[in-house]
mmCIF file with all atom_site columns, N, CA and C in Angstrom:
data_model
loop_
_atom_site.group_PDB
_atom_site.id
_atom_site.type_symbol
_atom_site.label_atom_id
_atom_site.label_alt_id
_atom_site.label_comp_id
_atom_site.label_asym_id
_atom_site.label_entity_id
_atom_site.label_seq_id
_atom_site.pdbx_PDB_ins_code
_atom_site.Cartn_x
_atom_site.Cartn_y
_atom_site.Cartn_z
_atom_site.occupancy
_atom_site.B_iso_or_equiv
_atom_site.pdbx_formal_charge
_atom_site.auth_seq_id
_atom_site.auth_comp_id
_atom_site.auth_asym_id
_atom_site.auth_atom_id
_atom_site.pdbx_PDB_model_num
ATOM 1   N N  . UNK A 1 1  ? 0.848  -1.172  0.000  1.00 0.00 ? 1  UNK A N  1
ATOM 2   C CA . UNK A 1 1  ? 0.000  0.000   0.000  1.00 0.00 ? 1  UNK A CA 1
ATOM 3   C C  . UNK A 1 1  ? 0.897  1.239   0.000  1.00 0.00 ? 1  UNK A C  1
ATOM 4   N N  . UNK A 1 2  ? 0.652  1.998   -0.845 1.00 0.00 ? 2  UNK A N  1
ATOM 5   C CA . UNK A 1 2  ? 1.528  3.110   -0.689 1.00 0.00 ? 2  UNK A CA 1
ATOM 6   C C  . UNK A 1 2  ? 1.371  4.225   0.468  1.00 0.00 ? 2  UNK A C  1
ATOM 7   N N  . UNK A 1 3  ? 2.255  4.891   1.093  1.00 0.00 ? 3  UNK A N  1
ATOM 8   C CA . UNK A 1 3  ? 2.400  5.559   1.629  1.00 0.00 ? 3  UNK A CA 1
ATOM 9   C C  . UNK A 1 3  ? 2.474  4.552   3.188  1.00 0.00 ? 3  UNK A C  1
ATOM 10  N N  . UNK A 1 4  ? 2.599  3.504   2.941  1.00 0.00 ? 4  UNK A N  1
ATOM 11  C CA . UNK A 1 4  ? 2.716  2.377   4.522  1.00 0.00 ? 4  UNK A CA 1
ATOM 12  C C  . UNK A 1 4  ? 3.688  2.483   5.005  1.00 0.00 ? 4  UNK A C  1
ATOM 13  N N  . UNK A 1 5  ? 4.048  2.945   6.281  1.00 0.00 ? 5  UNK A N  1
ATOM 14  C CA . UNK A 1 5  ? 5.179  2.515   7.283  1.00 0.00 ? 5  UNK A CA 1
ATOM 15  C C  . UNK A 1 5  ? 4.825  1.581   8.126  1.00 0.00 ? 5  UNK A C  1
ATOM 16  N N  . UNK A 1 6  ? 6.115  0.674   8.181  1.00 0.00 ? 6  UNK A N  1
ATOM 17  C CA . UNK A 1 6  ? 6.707  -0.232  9.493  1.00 0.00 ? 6  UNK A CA 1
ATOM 18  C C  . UNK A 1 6  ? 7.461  0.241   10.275 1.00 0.00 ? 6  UNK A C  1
ATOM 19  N N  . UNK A 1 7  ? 7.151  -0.233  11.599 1.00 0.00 ? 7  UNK A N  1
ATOM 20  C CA . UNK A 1 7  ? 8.184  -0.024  12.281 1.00 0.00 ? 7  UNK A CA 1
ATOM 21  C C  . UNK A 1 7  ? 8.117  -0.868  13.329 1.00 0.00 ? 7  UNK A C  1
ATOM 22  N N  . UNK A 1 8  ? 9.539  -1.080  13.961 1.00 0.00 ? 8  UNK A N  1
ATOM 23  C CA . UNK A 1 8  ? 9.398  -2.388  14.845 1.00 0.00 ? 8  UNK A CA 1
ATOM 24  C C  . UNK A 1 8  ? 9.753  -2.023  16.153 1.00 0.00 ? 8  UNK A C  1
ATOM 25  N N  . UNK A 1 9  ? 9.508  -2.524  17.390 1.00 0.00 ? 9  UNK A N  1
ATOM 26  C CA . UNK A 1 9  ? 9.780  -1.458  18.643 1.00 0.00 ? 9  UNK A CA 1
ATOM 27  C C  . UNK A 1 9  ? 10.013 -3.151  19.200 1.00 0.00 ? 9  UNK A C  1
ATOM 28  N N  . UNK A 1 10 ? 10.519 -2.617  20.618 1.00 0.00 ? 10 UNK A N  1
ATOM 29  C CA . UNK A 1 10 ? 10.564 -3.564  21.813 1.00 0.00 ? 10 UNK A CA 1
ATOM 30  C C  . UNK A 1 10 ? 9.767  -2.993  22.771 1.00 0.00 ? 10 UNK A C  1
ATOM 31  N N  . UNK A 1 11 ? 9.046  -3.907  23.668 1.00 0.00 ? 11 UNK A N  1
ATOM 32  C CA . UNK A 1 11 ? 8.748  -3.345  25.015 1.00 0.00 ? 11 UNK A CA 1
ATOM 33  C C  . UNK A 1 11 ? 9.220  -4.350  25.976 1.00 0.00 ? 11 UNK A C  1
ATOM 34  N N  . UNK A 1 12 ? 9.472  -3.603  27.380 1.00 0.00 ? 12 UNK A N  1
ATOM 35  C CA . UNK A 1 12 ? 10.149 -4.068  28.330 1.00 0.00 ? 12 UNK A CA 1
ATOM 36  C C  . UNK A 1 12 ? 8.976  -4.483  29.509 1.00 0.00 ? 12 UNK A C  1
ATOM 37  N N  . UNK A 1 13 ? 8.961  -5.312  30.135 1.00 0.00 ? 13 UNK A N  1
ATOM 38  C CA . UNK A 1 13 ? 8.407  -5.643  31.108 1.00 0.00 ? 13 UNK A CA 1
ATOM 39  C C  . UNK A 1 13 ? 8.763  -5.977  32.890 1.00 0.00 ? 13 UNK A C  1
ATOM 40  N N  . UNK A 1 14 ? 8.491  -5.811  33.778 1.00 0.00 ? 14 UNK A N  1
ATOM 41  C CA . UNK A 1 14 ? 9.385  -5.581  35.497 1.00 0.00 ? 14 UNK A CA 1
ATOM 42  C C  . UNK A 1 14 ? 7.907  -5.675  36.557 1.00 0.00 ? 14 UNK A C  1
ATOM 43  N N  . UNK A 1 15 ? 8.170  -6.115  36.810 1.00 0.00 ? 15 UNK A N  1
ATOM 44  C CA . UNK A 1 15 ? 7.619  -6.797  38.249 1.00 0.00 ? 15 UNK A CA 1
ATOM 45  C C  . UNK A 1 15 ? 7.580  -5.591  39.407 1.00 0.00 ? 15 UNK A C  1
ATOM 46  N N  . UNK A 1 16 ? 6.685  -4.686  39.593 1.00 0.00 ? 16 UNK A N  1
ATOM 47  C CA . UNK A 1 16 ? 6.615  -3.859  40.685 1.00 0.00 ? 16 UNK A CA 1
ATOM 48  C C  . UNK A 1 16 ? 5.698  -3.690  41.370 1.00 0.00 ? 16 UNK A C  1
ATOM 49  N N  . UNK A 1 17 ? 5.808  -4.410  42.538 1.00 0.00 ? 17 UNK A N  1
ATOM 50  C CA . UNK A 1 17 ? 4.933  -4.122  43.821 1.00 0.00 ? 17 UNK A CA 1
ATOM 51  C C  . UNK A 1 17 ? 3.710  -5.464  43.512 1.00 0.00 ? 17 UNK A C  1
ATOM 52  N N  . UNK A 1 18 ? 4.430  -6.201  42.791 1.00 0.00 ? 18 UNK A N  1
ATOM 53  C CA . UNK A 1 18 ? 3.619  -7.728  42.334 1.00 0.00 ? 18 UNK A CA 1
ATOM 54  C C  . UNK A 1 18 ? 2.592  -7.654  41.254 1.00 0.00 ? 18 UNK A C  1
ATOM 55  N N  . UNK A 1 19 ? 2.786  -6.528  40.493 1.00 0.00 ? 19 UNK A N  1
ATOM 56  C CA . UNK A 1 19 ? 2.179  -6.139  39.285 1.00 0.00 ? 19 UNK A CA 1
ATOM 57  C C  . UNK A 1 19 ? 3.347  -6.427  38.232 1.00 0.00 ? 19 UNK A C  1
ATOM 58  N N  . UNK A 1 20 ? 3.093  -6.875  36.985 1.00 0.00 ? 20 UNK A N  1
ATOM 59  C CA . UNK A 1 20 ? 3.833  -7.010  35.688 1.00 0.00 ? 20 UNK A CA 1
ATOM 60  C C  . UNK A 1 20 ? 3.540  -5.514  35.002 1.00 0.00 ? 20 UNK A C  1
ATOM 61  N N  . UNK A 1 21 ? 4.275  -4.608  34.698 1.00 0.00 ? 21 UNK A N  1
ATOM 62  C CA . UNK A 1 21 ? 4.233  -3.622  33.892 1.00 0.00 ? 21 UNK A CA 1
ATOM 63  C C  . UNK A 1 21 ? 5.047  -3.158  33.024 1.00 0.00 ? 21 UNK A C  1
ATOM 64  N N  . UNK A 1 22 ? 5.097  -2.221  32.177 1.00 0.00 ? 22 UNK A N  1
ATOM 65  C CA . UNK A 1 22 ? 5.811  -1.270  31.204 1.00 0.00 ? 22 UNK A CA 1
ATOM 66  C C  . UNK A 1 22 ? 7.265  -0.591  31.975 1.00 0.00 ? 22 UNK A C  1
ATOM 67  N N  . UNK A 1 23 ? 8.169  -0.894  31.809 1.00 0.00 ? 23 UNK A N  1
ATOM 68  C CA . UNK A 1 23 ? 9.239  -0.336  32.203 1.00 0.00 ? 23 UNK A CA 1
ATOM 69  C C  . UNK A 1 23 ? 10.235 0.855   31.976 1.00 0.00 ? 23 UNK A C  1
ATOM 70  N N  . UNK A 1 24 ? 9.631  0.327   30.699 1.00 0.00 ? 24 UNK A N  1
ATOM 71  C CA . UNK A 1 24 ? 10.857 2.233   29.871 1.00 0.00 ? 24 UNK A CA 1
ATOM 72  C C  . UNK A 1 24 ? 9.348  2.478   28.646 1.00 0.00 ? 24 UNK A C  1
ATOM 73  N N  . UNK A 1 25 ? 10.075 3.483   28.285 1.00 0.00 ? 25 UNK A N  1
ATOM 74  C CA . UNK A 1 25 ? 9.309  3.767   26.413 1.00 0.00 ? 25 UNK A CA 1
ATOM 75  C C  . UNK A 1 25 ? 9.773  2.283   25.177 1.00 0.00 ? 25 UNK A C  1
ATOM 76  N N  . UNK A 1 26 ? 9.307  2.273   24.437 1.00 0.00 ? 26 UNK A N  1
ATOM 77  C CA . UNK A 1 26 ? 9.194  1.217   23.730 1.00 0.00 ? 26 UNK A CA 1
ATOM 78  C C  . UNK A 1 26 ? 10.727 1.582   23.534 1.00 0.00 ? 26 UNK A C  1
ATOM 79  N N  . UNK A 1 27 ? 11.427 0.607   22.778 1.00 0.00 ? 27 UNK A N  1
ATOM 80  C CA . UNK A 1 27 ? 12.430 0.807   21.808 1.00 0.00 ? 27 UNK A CA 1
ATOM 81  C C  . UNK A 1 27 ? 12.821 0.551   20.667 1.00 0.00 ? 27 UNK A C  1
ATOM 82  N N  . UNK A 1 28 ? 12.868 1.338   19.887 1.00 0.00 ? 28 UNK A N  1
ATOM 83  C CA . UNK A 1 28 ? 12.555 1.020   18.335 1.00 0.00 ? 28 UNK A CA 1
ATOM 84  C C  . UNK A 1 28 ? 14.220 0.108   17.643 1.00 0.00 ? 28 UNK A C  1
ATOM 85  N N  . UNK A 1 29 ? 13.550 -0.596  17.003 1.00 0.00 ? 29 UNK A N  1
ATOM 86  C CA . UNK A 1 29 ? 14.471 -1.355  16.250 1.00 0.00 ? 29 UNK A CA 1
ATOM 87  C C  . UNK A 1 29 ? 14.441 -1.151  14.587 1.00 0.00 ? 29 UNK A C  1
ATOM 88  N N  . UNK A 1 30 ? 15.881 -1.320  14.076 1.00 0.00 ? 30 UNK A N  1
ATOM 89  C CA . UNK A 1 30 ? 15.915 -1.320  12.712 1.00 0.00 ? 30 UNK A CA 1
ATOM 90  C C  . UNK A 1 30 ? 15.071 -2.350  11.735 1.00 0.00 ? 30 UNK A C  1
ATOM 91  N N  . UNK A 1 31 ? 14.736 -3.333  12.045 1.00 0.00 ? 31 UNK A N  1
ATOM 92  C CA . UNK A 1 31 ? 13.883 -4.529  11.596 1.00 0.00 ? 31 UNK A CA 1
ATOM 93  C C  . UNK A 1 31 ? 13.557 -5.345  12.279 1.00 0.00 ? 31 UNK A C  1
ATOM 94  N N  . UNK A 1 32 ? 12.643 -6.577  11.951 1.00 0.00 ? 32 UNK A N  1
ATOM 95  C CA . UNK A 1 32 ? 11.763 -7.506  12.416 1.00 0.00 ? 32 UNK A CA 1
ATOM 96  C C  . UNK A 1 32 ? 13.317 -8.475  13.248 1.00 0.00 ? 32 UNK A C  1
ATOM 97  N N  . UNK A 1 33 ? 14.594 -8.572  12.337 1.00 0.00 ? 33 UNK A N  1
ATOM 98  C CA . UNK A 1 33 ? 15.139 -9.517  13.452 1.00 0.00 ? 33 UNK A CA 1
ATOM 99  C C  . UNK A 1 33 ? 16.071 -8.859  14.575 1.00 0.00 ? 33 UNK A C  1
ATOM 100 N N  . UNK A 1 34 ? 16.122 -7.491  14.272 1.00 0.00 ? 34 UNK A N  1
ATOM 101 C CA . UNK A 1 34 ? 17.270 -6.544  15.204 1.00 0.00 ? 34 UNK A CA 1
ATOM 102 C C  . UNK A 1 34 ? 15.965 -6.699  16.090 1.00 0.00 ? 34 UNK A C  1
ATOM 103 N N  . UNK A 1 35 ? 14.893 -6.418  16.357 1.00 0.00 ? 35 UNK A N  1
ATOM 104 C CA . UNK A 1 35 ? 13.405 -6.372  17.519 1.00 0.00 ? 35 UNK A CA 1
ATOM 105 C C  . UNK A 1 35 ? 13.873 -7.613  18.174 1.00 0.00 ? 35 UNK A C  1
ATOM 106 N N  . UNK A 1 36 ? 13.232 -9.057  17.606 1.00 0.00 ? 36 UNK A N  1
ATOM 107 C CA . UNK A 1 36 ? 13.517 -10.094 18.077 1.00 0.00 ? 36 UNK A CA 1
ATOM 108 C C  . UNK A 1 36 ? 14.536 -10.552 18.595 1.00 0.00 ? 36 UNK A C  1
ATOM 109 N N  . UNK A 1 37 ? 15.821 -10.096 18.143 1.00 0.00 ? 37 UNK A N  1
ATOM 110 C CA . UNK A 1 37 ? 17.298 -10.203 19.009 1.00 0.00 ? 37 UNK A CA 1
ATOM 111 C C  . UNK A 1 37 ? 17.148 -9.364  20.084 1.00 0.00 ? 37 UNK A C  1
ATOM 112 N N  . UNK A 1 38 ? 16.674 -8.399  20.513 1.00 0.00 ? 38 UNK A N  1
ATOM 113 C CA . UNK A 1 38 ? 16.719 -7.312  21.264 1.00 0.00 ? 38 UNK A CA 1
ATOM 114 C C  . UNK A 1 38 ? 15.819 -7.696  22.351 1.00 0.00 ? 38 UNK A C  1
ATOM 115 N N  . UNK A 1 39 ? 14.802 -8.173  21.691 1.00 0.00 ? 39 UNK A N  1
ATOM 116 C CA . UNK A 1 39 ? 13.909 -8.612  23.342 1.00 0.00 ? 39 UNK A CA 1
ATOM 117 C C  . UNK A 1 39 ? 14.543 -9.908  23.858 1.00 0.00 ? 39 UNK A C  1
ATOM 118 N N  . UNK A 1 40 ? 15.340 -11.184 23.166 1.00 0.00 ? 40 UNK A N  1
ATOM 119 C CA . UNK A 1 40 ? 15.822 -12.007 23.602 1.00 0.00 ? 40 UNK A CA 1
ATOM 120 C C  . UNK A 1 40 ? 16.886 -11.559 24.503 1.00 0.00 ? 40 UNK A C  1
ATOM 121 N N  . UNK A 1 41 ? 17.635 -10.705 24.111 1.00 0.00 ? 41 UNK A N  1
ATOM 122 C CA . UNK A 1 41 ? 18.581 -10.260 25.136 1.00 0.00 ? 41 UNK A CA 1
ATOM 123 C C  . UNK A 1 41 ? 18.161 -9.431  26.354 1.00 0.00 ? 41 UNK A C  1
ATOM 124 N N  . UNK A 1 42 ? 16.876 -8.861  26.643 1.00 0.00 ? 42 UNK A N  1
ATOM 125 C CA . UNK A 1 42 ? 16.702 -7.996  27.099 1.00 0.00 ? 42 UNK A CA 1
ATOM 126 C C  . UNK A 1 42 ? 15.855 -8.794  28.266 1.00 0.00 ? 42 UNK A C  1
ATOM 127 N N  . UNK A 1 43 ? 14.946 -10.369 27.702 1.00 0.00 ? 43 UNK A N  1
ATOM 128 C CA . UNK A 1 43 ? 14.589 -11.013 28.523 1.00 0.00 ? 43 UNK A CA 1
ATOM 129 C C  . UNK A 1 43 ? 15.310 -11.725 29.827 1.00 0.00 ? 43 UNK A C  1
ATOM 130 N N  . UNK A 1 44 ? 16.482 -11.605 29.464 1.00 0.00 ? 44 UNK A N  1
ATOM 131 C CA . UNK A 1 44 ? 17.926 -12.473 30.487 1.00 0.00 ? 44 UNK A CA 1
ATOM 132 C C  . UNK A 1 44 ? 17.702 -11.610 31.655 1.00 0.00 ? 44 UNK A C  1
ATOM 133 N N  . UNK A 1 45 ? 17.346 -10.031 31.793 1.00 0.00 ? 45 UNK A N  1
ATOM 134 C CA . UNK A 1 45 ? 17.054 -9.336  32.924 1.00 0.00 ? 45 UNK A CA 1
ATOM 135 C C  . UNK A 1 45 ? 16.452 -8.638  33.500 1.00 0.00 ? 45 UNK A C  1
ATOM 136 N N  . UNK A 1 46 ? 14.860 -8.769  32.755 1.00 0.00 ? 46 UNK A N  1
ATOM 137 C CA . UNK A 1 46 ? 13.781 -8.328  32.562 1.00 0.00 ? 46 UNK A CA 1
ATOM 138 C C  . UNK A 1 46 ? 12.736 -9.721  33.132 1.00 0.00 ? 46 UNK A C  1
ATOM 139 N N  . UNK A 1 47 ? 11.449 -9.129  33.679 1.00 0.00 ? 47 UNK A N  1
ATOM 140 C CA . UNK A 1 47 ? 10.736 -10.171 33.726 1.00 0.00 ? 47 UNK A CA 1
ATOM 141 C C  . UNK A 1 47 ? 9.632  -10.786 32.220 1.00 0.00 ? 47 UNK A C  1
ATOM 142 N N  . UNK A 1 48 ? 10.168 -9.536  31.157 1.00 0.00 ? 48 UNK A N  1
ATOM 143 C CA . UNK A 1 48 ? 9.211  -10.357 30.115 1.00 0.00 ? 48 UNK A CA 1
ATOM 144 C C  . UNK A 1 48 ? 9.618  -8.546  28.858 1.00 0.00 ? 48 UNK A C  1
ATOM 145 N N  . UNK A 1 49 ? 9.861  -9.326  27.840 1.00 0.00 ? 49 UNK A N  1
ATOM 146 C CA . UNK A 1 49 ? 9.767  -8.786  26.700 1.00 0.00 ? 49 UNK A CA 1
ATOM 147 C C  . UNK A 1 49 ? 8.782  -8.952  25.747 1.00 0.00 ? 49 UNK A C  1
ATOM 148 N N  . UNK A 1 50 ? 8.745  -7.853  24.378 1.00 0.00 ? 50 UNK A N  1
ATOM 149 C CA . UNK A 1 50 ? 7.475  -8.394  23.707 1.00 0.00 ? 50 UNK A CA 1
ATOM 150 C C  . UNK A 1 50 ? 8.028  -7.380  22.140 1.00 0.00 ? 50 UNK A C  1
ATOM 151 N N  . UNK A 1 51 ? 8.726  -8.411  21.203 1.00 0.00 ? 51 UNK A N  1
ATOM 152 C CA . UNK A 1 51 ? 9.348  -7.967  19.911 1.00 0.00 ? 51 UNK A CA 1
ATOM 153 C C  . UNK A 1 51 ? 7.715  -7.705  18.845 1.00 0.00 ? 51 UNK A C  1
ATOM 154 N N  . UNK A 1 52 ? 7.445  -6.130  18.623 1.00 0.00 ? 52 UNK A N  1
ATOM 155 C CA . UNK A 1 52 ? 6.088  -5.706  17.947 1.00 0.00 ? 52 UNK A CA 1
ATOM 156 C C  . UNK A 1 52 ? 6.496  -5.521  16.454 1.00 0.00 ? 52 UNK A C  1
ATOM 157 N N  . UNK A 1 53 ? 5.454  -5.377  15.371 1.00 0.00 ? 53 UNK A N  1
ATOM 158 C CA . UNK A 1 53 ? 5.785  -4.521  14.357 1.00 0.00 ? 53 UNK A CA 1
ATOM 159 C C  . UNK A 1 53 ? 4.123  -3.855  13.835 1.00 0.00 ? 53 UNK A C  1
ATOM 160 N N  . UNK A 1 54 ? 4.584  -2.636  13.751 1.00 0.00 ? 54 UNK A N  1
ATOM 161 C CA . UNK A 1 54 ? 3.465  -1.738  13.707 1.00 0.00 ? 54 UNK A CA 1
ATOM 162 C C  . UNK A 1 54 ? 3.297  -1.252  12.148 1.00 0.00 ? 54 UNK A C  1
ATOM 163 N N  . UNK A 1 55 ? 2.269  -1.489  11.442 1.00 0.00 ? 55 UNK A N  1
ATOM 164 C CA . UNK A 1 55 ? 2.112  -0.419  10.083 1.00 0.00 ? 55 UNK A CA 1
ATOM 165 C C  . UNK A 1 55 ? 1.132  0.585   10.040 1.00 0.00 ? 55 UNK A C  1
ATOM 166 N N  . UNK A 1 56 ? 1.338  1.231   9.108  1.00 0.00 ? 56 UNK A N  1
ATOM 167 C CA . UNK A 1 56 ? 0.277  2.373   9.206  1.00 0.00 ? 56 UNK A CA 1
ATOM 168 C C  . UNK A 1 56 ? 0.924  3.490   8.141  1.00 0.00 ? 56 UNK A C  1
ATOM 169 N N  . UNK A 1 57 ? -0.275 4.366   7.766  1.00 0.00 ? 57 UNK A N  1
ATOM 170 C CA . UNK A 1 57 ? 0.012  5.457   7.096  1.00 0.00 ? 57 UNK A CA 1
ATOM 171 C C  . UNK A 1 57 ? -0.400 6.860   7.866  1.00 0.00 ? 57 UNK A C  1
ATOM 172 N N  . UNK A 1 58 ? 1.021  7.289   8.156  1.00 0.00 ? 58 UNK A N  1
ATOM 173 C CA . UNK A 1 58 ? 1.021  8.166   8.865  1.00 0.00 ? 58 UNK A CA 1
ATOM 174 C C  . UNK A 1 58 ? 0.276  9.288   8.596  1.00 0.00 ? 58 UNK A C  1
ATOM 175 N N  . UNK A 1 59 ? 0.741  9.587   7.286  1.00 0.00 ? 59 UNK A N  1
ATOM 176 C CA . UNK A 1 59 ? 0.064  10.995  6.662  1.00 0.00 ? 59 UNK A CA 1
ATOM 177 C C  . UNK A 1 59 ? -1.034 11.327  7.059  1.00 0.00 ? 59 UNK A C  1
ATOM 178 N N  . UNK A 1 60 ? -1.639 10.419  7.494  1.00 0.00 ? 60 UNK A N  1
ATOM 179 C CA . UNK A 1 60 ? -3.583 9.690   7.466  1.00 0.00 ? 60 UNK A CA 1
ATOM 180 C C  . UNK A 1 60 ? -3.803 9.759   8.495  1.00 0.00 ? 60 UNK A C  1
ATOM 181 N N  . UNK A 1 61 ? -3.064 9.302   9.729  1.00 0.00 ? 61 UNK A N  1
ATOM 182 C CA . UNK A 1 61 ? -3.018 8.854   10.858 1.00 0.00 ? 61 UNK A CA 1
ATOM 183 C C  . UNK A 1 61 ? -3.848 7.591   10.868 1.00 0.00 ? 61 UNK A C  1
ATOM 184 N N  . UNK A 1 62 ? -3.401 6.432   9.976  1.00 0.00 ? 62 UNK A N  1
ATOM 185 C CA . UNK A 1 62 ? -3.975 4.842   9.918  1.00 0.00 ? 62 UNK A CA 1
ATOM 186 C C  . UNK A 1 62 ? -3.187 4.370   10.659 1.00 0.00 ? 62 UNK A C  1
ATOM 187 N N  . UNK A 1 63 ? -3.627 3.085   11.627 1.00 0.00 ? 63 UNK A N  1
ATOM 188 C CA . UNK A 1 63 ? -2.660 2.585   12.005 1.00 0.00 ? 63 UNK A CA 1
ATOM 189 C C  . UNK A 1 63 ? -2.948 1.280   12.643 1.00 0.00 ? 63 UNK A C  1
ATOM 190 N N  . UNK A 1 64 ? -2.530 0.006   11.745 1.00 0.00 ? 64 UNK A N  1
ATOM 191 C CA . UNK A 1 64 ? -2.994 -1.186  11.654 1.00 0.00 ? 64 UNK A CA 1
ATOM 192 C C  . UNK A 1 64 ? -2.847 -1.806  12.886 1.00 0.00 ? 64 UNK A C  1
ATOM 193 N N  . UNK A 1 65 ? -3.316 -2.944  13.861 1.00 0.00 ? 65 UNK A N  1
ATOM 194 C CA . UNK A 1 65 ? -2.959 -3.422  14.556 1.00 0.00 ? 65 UNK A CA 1
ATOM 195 C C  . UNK A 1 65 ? -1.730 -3.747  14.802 1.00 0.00 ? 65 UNK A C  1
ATOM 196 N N  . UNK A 1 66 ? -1.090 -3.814  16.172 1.00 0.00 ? 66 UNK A N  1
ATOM 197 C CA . UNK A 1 66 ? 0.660  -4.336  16.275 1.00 0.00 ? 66 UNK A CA 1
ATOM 198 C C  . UNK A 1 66 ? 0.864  -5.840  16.173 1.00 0.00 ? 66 UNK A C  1
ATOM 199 N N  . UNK A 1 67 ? 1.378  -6.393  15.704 1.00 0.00 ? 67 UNK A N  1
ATOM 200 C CA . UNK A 1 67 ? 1.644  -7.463  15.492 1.00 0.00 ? 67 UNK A CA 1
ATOM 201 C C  . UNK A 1 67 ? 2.756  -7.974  16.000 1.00 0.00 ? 67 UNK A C  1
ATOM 202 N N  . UNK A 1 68 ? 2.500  -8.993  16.881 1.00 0.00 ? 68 UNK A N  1
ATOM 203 C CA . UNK A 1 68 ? 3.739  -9.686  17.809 1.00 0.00 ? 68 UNK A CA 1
ATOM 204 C C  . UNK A 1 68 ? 4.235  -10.440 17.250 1.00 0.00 ? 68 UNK A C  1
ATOM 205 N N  . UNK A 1 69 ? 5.816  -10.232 16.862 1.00 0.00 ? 69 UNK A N  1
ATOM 206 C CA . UNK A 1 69 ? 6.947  -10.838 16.355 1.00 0.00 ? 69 UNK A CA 1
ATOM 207 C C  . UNK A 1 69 ? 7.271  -12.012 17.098 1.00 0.00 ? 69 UNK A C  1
ATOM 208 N N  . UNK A 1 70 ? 7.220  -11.975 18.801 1.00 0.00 ? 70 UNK A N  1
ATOM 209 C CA . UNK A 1 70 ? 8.144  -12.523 19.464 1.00 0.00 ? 70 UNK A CA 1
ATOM 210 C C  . UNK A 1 70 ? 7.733  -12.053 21.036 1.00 0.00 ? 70 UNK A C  1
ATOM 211 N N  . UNK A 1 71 ? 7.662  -13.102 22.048 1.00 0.00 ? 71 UNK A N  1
ATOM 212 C CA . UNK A 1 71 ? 7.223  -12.533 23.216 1.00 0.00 ? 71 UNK A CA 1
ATOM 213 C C  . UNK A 1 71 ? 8.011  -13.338 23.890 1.00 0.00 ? 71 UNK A C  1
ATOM 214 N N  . UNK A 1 72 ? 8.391  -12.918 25.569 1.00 0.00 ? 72 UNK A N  1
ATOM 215 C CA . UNK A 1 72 ? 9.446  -13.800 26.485 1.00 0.00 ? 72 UNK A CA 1
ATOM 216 C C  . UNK A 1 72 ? 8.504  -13.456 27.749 1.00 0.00 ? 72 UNK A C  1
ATOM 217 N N  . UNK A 1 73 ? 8.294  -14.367 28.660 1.00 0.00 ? 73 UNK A N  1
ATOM 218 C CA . UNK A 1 73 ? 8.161  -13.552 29.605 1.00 0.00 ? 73 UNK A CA 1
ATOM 219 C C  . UNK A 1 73 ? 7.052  -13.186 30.088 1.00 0.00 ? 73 UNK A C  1
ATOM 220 N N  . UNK A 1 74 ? 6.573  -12.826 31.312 1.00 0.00 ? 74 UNK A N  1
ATOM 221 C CA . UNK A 1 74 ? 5.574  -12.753 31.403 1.00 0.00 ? 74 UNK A CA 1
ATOM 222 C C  . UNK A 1 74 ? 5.506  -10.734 31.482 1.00 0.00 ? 74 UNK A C  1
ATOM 223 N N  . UNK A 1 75 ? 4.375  -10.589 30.757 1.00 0.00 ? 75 UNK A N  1
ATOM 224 C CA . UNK A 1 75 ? 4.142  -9.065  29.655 1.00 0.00 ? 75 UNK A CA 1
ATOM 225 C C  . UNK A 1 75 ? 2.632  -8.585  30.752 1.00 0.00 ? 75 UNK A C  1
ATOM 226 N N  . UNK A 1 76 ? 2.614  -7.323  30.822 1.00 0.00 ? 76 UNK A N  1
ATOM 227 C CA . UNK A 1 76 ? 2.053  -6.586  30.528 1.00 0.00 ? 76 UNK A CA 1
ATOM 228 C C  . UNK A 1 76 ? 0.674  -6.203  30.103 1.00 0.00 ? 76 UNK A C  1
ATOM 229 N N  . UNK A 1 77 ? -0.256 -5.524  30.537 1.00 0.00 ? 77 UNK A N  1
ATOM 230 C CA . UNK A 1 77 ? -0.915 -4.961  29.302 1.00 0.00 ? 77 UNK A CA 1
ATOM 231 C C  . UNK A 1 77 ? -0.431 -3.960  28.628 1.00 0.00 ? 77 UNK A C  1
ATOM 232 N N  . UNK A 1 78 ? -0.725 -3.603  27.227 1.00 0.00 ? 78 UNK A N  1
ATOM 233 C CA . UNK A 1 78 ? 0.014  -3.025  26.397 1.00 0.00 ? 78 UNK A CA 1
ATOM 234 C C  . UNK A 1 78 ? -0.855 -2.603  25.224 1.00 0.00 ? 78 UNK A C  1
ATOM 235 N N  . UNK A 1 79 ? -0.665 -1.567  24.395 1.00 0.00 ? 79 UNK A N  1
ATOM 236 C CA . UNK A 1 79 ? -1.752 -0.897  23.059 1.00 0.00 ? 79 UNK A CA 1
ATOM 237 C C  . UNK A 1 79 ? -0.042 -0.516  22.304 1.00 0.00 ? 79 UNK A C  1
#
């Protein structure tokens, strides 16, 4: 579709006060396997990662469901 962007993020997940939550801002990755390497490594000291990829046309403000690459861990709720 023209005018479509991807983009691929990480989110981090941490255990506080016996709640699973959001830990930092997402972190964006160069592609689908730099994401997936990134939450694997990130799961070793984290209680749960979650490798996304998002499309959409910005211009528009469209913006397709996120689609989970890759999850570790126990996650979050998350949009």
């Amino acid at each position: 579709m023209p005018g479509t962007t991807e983009s691929f993020e990480v989110l981090v997940f941490d255990v506080n006060e016996g709640e699973v939550s959001q830990s930092r801002e997402p972190i964006m990755a160069e592609s689908a396997d730099a994401a997936r390497q990134l939450a694997g490594r990130l799961a070793e000291t984290h209680a749960g990662t979650i490798a996304l990829s998002r499309r959409g046309r910005v211009a528009i403000g469209e913006c397709e469901p996120s689609v989970v690459l890759e999850q570790h861990g126990r996650i979050g709720d998350f949009d």
